[in-house]
Structure formats: structure tokens, C-alpha cells
Short mmCIF file of C-alpha atoms and ligand atoms in Angstrom, two decimals:
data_model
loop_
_atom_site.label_atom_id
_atom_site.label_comp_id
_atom_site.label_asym_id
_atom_site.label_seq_id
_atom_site.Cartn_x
_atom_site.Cartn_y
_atom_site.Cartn_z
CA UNK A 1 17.92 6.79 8.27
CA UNK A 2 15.25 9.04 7.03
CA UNK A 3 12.19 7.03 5.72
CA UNK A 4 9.04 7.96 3.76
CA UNK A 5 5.43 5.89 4.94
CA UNK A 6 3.02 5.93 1.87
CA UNK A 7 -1.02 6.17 2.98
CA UNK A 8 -2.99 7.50 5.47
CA UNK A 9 -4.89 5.33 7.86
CA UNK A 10 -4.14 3.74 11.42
CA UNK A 11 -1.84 1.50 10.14
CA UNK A 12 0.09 4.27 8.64
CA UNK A 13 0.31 6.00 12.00
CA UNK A 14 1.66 2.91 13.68
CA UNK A 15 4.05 2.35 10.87
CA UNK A 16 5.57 5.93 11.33
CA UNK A 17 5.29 5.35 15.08
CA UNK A 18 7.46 2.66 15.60
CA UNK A 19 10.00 3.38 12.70
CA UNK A 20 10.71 6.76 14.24
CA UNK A 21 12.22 4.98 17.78
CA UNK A 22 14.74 4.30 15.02
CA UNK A 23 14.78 6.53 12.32
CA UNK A 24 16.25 10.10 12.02
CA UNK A 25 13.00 11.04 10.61
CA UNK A 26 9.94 9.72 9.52
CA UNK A 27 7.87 11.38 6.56
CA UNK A 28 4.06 10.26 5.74
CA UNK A 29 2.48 11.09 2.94
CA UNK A 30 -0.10 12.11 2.45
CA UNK A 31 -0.77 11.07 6.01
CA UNK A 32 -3.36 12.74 8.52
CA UNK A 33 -3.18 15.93 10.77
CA UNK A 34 -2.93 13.19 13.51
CA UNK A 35 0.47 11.52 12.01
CA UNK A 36 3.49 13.87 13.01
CA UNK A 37 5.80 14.38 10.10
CA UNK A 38 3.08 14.21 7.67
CA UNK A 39 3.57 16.11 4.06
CA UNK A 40 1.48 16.04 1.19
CA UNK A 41 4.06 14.82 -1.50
CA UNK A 42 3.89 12.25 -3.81
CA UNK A 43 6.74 9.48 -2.60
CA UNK A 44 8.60 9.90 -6.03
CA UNK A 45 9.29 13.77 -4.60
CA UNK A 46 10.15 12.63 -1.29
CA UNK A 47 14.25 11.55 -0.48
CA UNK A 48 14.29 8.98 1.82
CA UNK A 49 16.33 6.28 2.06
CA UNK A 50 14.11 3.84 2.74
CA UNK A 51 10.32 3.48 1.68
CA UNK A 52 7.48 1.35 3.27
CA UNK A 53 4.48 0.99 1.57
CA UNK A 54 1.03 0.45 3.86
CA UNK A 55 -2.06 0.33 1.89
CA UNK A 56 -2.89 -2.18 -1.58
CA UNK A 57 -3.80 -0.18 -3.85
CA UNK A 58 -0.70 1.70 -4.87
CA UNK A 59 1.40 -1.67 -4.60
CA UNK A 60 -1.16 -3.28 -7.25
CA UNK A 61 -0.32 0.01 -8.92
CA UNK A 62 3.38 -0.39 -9.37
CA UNK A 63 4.51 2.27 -7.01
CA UNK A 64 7.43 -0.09 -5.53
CA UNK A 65 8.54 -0.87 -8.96
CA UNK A 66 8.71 3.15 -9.89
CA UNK A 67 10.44 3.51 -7.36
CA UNK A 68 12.86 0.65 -7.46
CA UNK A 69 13.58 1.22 -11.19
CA UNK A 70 14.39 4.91 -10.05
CA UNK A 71 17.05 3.25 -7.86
CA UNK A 72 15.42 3.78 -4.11
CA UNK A 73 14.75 1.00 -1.58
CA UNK A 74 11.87 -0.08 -1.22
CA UNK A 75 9.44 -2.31 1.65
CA UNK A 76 6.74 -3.36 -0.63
CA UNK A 77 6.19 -6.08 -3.83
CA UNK A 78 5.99 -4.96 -7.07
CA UNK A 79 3.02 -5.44 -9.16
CA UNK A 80 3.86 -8.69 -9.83
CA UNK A 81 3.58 -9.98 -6.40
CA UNK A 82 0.54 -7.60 -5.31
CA UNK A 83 -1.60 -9.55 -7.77
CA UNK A 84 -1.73 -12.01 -4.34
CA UNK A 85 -3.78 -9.54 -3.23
CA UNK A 86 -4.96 -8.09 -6.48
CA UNK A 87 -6.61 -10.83 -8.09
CA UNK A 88 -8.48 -14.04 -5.97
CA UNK A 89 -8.53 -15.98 -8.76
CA UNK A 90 -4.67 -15.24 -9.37
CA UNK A 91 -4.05 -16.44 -5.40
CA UNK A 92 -5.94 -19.25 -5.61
CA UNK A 93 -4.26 -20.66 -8.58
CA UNK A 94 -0.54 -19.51 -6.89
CA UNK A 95 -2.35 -21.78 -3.80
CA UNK A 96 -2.91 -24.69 -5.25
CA UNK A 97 0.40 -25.19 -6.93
CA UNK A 98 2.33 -24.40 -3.57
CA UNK A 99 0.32 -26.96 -2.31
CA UNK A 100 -0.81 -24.39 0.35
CA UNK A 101 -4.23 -25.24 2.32
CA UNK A 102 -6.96 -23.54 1.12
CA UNK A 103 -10.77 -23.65 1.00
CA UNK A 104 -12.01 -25.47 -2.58
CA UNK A 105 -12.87 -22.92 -4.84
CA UNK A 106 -14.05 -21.68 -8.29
CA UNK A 107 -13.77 -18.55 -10.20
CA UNK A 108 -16.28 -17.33 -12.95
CA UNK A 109 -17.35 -14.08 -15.18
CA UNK A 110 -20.87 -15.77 -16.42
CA UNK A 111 -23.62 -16.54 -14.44
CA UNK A 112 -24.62 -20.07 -15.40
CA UNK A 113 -21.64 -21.71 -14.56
CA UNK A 114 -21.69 -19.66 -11.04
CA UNK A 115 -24.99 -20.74 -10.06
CA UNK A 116 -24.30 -24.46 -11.45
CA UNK A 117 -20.79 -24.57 -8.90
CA UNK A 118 -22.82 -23.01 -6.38
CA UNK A 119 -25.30 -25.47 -5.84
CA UNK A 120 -22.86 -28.47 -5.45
CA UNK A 121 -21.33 -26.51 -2.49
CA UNK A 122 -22.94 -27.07 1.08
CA UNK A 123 -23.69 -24.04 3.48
CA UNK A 124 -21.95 -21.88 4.87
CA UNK A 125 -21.90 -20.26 0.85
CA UNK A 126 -18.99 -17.64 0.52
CA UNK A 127 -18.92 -15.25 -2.81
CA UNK A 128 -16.15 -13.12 -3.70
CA UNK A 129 -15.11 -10.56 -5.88
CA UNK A 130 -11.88 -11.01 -7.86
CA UNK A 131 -10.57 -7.75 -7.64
CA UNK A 132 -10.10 -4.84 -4.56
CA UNK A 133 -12.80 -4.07 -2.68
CA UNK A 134 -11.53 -3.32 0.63
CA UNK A 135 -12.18 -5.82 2.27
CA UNK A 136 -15.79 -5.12 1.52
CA UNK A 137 -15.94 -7.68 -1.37
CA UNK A 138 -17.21 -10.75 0.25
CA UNK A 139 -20.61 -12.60 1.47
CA UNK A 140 -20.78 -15.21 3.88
CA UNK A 141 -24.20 -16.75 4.05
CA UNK A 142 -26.56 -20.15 5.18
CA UNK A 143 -28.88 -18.93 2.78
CA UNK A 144 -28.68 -20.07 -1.06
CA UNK A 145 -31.11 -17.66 -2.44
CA UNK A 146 -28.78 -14.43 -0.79
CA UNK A 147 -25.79 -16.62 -2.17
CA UNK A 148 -27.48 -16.92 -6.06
CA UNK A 149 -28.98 -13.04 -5.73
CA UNK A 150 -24.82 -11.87 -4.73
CA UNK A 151 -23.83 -14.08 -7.95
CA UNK A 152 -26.21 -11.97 -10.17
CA UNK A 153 -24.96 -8.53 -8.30
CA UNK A 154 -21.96 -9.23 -8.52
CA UNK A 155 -21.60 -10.14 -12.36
CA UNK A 156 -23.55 -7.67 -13.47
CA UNK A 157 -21.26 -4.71 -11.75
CA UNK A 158 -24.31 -3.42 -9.78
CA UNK A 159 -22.53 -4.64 -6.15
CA UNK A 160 -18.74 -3.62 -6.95
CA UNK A 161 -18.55 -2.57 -10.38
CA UNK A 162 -15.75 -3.96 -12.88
CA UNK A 163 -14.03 -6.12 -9.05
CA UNK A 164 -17.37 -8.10 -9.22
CA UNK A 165 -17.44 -8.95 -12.88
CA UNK A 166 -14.81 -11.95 -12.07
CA UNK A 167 -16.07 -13.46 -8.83
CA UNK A 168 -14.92 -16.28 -6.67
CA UNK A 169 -17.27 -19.08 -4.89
CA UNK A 170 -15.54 -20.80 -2.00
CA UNK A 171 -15.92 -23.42 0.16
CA UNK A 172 -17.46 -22.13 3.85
CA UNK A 173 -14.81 -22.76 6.37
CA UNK A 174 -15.59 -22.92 9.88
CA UNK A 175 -13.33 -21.72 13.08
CA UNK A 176 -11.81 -18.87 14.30
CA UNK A 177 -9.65 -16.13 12.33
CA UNK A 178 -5.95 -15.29 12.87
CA UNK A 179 -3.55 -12.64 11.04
CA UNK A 180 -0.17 -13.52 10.22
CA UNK A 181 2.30 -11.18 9.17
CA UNK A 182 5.40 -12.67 7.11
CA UNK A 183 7.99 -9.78 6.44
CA UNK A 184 9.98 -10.64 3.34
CA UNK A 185 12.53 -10.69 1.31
CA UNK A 186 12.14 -12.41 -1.68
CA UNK A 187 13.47 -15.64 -0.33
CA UNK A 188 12.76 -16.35 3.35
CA UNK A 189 10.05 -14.83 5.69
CA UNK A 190 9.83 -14.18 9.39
CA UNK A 191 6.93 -14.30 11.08
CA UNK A 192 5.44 -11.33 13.81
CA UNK A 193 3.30 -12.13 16.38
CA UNK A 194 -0.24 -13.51 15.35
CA UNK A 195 -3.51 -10.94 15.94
CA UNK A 196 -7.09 -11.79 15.76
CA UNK A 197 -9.53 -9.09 13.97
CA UNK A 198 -13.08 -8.13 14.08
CA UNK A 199 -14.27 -7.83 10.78
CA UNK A 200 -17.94 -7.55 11.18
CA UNK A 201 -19.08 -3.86 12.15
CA UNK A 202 -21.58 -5.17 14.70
CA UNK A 203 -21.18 -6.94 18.19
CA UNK A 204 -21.13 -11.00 18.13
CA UNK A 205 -20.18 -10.78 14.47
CA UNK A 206 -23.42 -9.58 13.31
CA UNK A 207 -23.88 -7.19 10.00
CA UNK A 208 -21.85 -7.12 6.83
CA UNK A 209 -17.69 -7.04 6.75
CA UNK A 210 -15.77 -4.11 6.95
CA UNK A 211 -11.90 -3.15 6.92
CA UNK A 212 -11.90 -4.61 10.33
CA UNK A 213 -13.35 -2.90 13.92
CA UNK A 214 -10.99 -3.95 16.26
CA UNK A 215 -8.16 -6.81 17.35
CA UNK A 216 -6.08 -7.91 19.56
CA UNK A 217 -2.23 -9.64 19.96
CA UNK A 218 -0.99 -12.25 20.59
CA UNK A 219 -3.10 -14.57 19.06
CA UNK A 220 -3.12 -18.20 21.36
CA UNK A 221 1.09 -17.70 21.02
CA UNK A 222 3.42 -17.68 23.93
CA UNK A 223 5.48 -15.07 22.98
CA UNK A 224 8.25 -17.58 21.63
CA UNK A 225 7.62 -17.07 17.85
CA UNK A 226 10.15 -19.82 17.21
CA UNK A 227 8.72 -22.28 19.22
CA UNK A 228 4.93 -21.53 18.84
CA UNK A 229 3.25 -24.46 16.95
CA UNK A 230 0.91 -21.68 14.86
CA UNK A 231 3.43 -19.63 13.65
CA UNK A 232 6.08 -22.39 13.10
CA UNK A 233 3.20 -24.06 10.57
CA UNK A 234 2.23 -21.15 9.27
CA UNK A 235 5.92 -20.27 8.18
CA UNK A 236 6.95 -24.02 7.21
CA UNK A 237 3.18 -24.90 5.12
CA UNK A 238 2.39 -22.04 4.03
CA UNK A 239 4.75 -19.06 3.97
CA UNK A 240 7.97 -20.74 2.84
CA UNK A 241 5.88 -22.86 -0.17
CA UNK A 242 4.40 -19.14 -1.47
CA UNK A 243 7.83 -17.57 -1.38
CA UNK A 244 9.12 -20.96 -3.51
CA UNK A 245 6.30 -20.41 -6.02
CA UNK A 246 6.80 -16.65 -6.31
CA UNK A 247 9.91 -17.52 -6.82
CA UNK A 248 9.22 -19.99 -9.58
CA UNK A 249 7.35 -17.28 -11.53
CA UNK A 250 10.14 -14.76 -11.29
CA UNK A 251 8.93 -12.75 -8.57
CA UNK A 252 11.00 -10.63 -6.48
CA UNK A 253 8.63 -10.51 -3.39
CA UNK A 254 10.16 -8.01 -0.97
CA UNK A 255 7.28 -7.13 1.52
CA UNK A 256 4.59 -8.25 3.98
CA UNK A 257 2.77 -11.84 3.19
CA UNK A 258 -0.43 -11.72 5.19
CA UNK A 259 -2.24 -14.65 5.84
CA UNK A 260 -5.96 -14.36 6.78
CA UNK A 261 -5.74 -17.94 8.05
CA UNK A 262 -8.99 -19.68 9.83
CA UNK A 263 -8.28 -22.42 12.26
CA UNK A 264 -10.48 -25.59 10.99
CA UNK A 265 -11.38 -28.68 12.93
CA UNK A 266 -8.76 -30.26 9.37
CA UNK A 267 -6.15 -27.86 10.64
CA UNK A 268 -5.33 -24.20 9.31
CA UNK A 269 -6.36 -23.00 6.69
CA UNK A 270 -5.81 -20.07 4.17
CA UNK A 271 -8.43 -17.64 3.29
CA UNK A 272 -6.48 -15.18 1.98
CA UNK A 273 -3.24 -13.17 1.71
CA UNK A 274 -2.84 -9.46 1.73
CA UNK A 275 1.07 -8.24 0.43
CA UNK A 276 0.92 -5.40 3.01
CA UNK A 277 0.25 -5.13 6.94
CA UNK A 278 -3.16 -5.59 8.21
CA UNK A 279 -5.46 -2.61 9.72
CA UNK A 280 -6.56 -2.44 12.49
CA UNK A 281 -4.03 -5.68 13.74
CA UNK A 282 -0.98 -3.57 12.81
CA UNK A 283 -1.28 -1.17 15.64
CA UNK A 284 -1.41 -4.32 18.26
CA UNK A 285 1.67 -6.35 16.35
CA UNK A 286 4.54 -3.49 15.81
CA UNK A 287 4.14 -1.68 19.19
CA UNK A 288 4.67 -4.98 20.88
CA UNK A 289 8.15 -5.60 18.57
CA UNK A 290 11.58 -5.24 21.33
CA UNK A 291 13.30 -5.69 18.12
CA UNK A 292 14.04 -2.67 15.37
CA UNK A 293 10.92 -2.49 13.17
CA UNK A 294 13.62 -0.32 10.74
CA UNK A 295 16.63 -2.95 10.63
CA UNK A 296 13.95 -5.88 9.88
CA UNK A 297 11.95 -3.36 6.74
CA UNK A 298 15.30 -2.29 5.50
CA UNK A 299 17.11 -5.72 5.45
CA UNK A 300 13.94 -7.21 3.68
CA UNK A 301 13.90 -4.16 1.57
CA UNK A 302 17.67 -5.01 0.36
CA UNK A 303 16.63 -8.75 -0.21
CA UNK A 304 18.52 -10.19 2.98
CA UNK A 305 16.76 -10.77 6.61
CA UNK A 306 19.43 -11.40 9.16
CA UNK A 307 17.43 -9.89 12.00
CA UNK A 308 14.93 -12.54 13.96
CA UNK A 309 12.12 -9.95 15.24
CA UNK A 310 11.61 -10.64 19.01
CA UNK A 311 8.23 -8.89 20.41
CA UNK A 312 7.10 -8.11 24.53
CA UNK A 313 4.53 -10.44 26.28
CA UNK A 314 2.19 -7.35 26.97
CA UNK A 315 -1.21 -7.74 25.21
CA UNK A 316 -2.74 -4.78 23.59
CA UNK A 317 -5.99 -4.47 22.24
CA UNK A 318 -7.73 -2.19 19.56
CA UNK A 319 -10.74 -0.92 19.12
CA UNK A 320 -11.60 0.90 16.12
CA UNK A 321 -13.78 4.38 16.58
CA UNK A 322 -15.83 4.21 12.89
CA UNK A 323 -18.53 6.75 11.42
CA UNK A 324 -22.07 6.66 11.61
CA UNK A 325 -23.31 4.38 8.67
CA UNK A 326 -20.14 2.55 8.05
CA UNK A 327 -19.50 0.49 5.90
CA UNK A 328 -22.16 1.39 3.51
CA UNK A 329 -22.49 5.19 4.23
CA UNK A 330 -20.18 6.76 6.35
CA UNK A 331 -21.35 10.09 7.62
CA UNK A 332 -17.97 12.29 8.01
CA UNK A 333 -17.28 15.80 8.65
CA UNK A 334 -18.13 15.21 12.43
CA UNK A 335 -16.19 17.34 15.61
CA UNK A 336 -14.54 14.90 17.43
CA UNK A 337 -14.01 15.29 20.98
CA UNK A 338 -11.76 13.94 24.46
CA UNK A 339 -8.81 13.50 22.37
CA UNK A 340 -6.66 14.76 24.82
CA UNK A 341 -7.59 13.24 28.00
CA UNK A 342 -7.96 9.61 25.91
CA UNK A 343 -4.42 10.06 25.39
CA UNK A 344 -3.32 11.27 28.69
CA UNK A 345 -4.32 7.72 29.82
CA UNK A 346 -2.09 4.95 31.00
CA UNK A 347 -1.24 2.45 28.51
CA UNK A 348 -3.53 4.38 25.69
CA UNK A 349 -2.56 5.75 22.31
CA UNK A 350 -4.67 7.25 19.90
CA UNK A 351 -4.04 6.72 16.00
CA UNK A 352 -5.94 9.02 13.64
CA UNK A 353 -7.35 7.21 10.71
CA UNK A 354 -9.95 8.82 8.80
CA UNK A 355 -9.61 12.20 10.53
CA UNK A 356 -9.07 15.67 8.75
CA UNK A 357 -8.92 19.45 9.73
CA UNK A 358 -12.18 21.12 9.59
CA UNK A 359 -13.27 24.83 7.94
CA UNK A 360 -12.51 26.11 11.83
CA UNK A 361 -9.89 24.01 12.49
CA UNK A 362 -10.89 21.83 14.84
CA UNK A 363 -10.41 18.09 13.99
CA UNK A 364 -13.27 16.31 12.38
CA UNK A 365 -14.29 12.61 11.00
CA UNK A 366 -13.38 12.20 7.04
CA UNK A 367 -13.57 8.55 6.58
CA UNK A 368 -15.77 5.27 8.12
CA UNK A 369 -12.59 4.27 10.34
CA UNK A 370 -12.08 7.02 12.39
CA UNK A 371 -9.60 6.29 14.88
CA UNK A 372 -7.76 3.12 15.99
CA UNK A 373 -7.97 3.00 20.41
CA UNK A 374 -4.96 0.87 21.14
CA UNK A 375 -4.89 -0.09 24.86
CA UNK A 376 -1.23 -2.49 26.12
CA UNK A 377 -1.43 -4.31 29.11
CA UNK A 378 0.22 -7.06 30.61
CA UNK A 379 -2.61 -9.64 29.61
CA UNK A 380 -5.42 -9.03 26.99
CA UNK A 381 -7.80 -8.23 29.86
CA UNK A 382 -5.63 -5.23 31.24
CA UNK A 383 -5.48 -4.53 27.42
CA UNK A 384 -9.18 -4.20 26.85
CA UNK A 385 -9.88 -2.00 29.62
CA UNK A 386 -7.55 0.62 28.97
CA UNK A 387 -8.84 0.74 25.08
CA UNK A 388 -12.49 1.14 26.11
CA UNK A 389 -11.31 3.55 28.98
CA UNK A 390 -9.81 5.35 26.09
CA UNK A 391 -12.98 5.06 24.14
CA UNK A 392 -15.39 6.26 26.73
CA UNK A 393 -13.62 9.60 26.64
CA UNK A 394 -14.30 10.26 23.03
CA UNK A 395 -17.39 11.22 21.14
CA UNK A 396 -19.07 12.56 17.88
CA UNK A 397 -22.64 11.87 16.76
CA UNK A 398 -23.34 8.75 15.84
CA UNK A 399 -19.68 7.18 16.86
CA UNK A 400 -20.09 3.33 15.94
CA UNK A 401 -17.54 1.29 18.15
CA UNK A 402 -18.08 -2.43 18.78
CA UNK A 403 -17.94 -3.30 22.43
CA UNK A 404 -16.65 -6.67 22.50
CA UNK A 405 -13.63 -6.94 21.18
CA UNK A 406 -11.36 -9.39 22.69
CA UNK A 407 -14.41 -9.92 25.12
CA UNK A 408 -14.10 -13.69 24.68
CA UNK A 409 -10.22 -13.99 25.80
CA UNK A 410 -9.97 -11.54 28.19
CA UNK A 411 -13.03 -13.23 30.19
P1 AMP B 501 -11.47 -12.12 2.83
O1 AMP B 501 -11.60 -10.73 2.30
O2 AMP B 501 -11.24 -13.14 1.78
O3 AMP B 501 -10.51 -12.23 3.99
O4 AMP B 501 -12.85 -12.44 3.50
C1 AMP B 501 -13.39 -11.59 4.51
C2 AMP B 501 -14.03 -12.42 5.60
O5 AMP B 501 -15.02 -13.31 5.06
C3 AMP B 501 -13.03 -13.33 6.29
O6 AMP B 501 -12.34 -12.66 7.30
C4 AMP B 501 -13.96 -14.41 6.83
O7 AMP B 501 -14.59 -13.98 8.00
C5 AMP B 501 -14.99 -14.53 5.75
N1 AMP B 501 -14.60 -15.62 4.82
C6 AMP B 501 -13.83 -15.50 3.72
N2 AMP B 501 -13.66 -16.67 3.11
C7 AMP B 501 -14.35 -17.59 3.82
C8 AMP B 501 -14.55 -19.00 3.69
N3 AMP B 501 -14.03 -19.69 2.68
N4 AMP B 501 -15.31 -19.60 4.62
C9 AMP B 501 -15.85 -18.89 5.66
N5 AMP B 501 -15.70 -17.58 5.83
C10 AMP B 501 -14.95 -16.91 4.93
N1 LIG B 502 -7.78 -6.23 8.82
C1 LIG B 502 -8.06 -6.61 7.51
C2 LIG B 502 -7.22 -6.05 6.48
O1 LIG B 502 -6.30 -5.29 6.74
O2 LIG B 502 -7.43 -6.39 5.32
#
């Protein structure tokens, strides 16, 4: 089966990796200089027989429909179903009539009424923009005057432009964060195994969110998917409801449910869903899969899982290599060095995210991730050394790497 990847990051890279112990041949576009089989063709140019779209943006642009209506098969929702993602406001309201648990929420385009909701909520204060900002788009804060001086830079467009001019004020949840990753296929979902992620770009969660610095799998599960209480409730309470409700609304939704869930004292709890897999916890889930990565896509793709994933109890961790500046102001265009001997470790791979070829043809930074460090052991511990022996090889000026991630679990 020959089958085309669509974007360019780490989680492309890990895509294309573990679809190719299957494939005849994998093609990613546009891809990186790190990604073998990487072309710089649009998708609609490319024949494949199978498509798999990784990052939002082109899903809440209809490329899976354009592509479906042209007769191809394709791992990915349609517009209709990336509006999950698309739109807060729009997954909020899908929430609460699947009956999923969520934090309490409003959503408003006028100031007034933001401020007015905002001081009948209690601290921790969590503002949102409606639209795509990834992942950048949100403030969590004790502090109401920060939360009422967001509202006002939000609205206005100064903060995120026309993504802030709907926002969304939540309820502050407390406990930690898991990923879950639902494949799909329009009716029933299967559940991988669950990753934490780091989102904050300084140690001990400190600083403002970014795509995510680092993660690690599995998440508190046993390796026993079917079994595990967390994944059993997050497929029975909240994926199977969403899928119902899609459903409901005459949505096809062939493609990955995400759930950003965080584990409250009440129980978990959803704080969002992507419709696509999750960087940087996609390069610790699909390596880990014993199963075939391609049979699961392509039956969900077709609109009929038969295949029940199965994954290894090795741990990996991975720790993201970002720019200087990141997230505000990446500085890119950096030489990056000890590739090679990172990857010549044991149990280390190396995905290039935002890397490029430079005027002399030596690799160089071109983005605020850089690249994903992806270290498998037999327990999180083994894990987390062999990522941040893979790290300590590499360098660039002013290479911004967290240093404790999965510090807490692999103690
Ligand atoms: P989101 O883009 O909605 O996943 O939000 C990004 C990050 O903000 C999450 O990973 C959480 O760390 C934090 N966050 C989002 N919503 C809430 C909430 N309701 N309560 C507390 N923290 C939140
Ligand atoms: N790791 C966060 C995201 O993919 O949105």
C-alpha cells in the first residue's frame, strides 16, 4: 500500500515512521529534509492509496473532503467534524448534549458580558480563544486582573487576531493532564495507549503554553487497554457519546478523537478534543503499537475497525529540542549539531520537526519545535535517560529543552 502523510512536524515523522514497517512506500509532503520519502507536492498530485492527515489546519480546511469527493481514502474528518477542534464554542455545545464531562463554560464576542461571567467564576480563571491558535490560545491564571486584561486582548484582536474575537471563559480544573487518542471510524473508536504532555515551555510548568515540550507513554495504564479503568471510561463516557452526537448531526467522523482530559478530584474530565494525533505524544504512542498502525488507519479510513490495536510495555519518553525564544519569538536559521552520534544511541531516535536545509547545506533550525528526542525503555526511567542522553549530544545557540520531563514518574 503506498500512502501519502500530509504536514511537516515530529508527528509527521513518526506517522511516516511507523506506516512504512507496513507500507510499500510512504510519501510526506511537504515534509522535512529529516523525513525520508519526503516530496514537495500538494496531496491532490500525489497517488496513494491511502491518505493520513497530521496537522488541524488543513482538516478545518476541507482537505479530507477534496479528497474524498475526488474518490481517494482518506484518515482524517471532514470539515464538518474538524470544527471539534475548529471552534471551542462549537465543542462545548457538541459536549454538553453528549452529556460528556466538561469544565462549565461560556463563550462571548463583547466585552461586558465576558467580564460580568468572569467574575462569578472562582480562581484558577482560564480564557480561550474560539478559533486555532496552536495551542497557543489559552491563559490559565490566579489572578483576575491578568484574566479581565486577556478578555480585552483577546476581543479586540490585539492577542490572536480574528481566533480571539470569539473567546471562551472556563471553569479552572485542577489535576493532572492525559492524552487520549480515539482512532475512528465514524461509528466506534479504539483507544491507543494514554501519554502525558508538557505544555508549558519552562521546567515545573512555569511560563506560557506552547505546542507541547515533551511526554511520555503509558500514562498510569498497564498495558491492557481493554482492561485499564482510564481508557475503558474514557471510551464508554466520553468517546462513544461524541461519536453518537456526531452522528446525530450527520457527521461522517473518520479520524483521530483526542481528548485533552484532566484527572479531577470529581473524576475525568474533558478539556478539549483535537480531530488529529497529538505532538509531541504521537512519537511515544505509535512506536510502542505491536499492532499494524496501516491496517487500523485504513480500516477507519473505509468506515469499519475490525483491528483491536495492541501496543509493547516499553516506556518511551520525549523531549522536545525548541528554538531560542519559543513560543513568542523563535530564533531559527541555527546549525544544528551531534545528530549523528544522538542517533547512533541505544534506544534513541531523532525526529526532525522544524528543521530545514541551509544556504551551505548543512541542516539548520526553521521553526520553535526543533526536534522531537524520543528515548524507549523498558520503564519510563530507562526511557528518560536515553532521551536526555540523546539530548546532551545535540546543540545550537540558544537550544531551549525542558529538563524534567517525566521527572516525576520515573523518580
Ligand atoms: P487547551 O488548548 O484547551 O488544551 O488548553 C491548553 C492548556 O491549558 C491545557 O493543557 C491545560 O493545561 C490548560 N487548561 C485548559 N483548560 C483548562 C481548565 N478548564 N482548567 C485548568 N486548566 C486548563
Ligand atoms: N500536544 C498538544 C497538541 O498536539 O495539541
Amino acid at each position: 500500500m503506498r500512502v501519502c502523510v500530509v504536514g511537516s512536524g515530529g508527528r509527521e515523522a513518526a506517522l511516516a515512521d511507523v506506516l512504512a514497517r507496513d507500507a510499500t512506500e510512504v510519501l510526506v509532503t511537504p515534509g522535512n529534509p529529516l523525513i525520508e520519502g519526503s516530496v514537495d507536492i500538494p496531496p491532490e498530485d500525489i497517488d496513494a492509496d491511502l491518505y493520513v492527515i497530521g496537522p488541524e489546519a488543513p482538516l478545518v480546511d476541507g482537505l479530507a473532503d477534496r479528497l474524498r469527493a475526488d474518490g481517494r481514502l482518506v484518515f482524517g474528518p471532514g470539515a464538518d467534524g474538524a470544527q471539534l477542534e475548529g471552534s471551542k464554542a462549537y465543542m462545548k455545545d457538541l459536549l454538553a448534549e453528549a452529556g460528556v464531562p466538561t469544565a462549565a463554560y461560556g463563550s462571548f464576542t463583547e466585552a461586558q458580558p465576558a467580564r460580568a461571567f468572569l467574575d462569578t467564576m472562582a480562581p484558577p480563571f482560564v480564557i480561550k480563544t474560539d478559533g486555532l491558535a496552536a495551542g497557543k490560545g489559552v491563559v490559565v491564571t490566579d489572578d483576575l486582573a491578568e484574566a479581565r486584561n486577556s478578555v480585552d486582548d483577546y476581543l479586540s484582536g490585539d492577542a490572536f487576531g480574528d481566533a480571539g474575537r470569539r473567546l471562551v471563559i472556563e471553569e479552572g480544573l485542577v489535576g493532572p493532564e492525559v492524552s487520549v487518542f480515539a482512532v475512528c471510524d465514524g461509528t466506534r473508536g479504539v483507544l491507543l495507549s494514554p501519554a502525558q504532555d508538557f505544555k508549558r515551555i519552562g521546567d515545573g510548568d512555569t511560563g506560557p503554553n506552547t505546542g507541547g515540550m515533551g511526554a511520555y507513554s503509558p500514562y498510569g495504564s498497564d498495558g491492557d487497554l481493554s482492561s485499564d479503568e482510564l481508557t475503558r471510561t474514557v471510551a464508554d463516557d466520553f468517546i462513544a457519546p461524541t461519536l453518537a452526537t456526531l452522528r446525530r448531526r450527520g457527521i461522517d467522523f473518520r479520524g483521530v478523537l483526542y481528548a485533552g482530559l484532566m484527572l479531577t478530584a470529581d473524576g475525568p474530565k474533558l478539556l478539549e478534543y483535537n480531530v488529529r494525533f497529538g505532538d509531541p505524544e504521537t512519537q511515544v504512542v505509535l512506536p510502542r503499537m505491536t499492532s499494524s498502525l496501516l491496517e487500523l488507519l485504513g480500516q477507519a479510513a473505509a468506515g469499519s475497525i475490525e483491528a483491536q490495536p495492541t501496543c509493547s510495555d516499553d516506556a518511551m519518553v520525549n523531549v522536545v529540542c525548541a528554538s531560542e525564544g519559543y513560543p513568542v519569538a523563535p530564533r531559527i536559521g541555527n546549525h544544528i549539531s551531534g545528530l549523528e552520534a544522538a542517533r547512533l544511541l541505544p534506544g534513541v531516535t531523532v525526529y526532525g520537526a522544524g528543521v530545514a536545509i541551509g544556504e551551505d547545506g548543512d541542516l539548520v533550525s526553521s521553526g520553535g519545535r526543533v526536534l522531537s528526542v524520543c528515548g524507549r525503555g523498558a520503564d519510563v526511567a530507562e526511557a528518560r535517560q536515553r532521551a536526555y542522553a540523546g539530548v546532551a549530544e545535540l546543540s545550537w545557540p540558544g537550544m531551549t529543552v525542558r529538563t524534567d520531563i517525566a521527572a516525576a514518574v520515573a523518580s
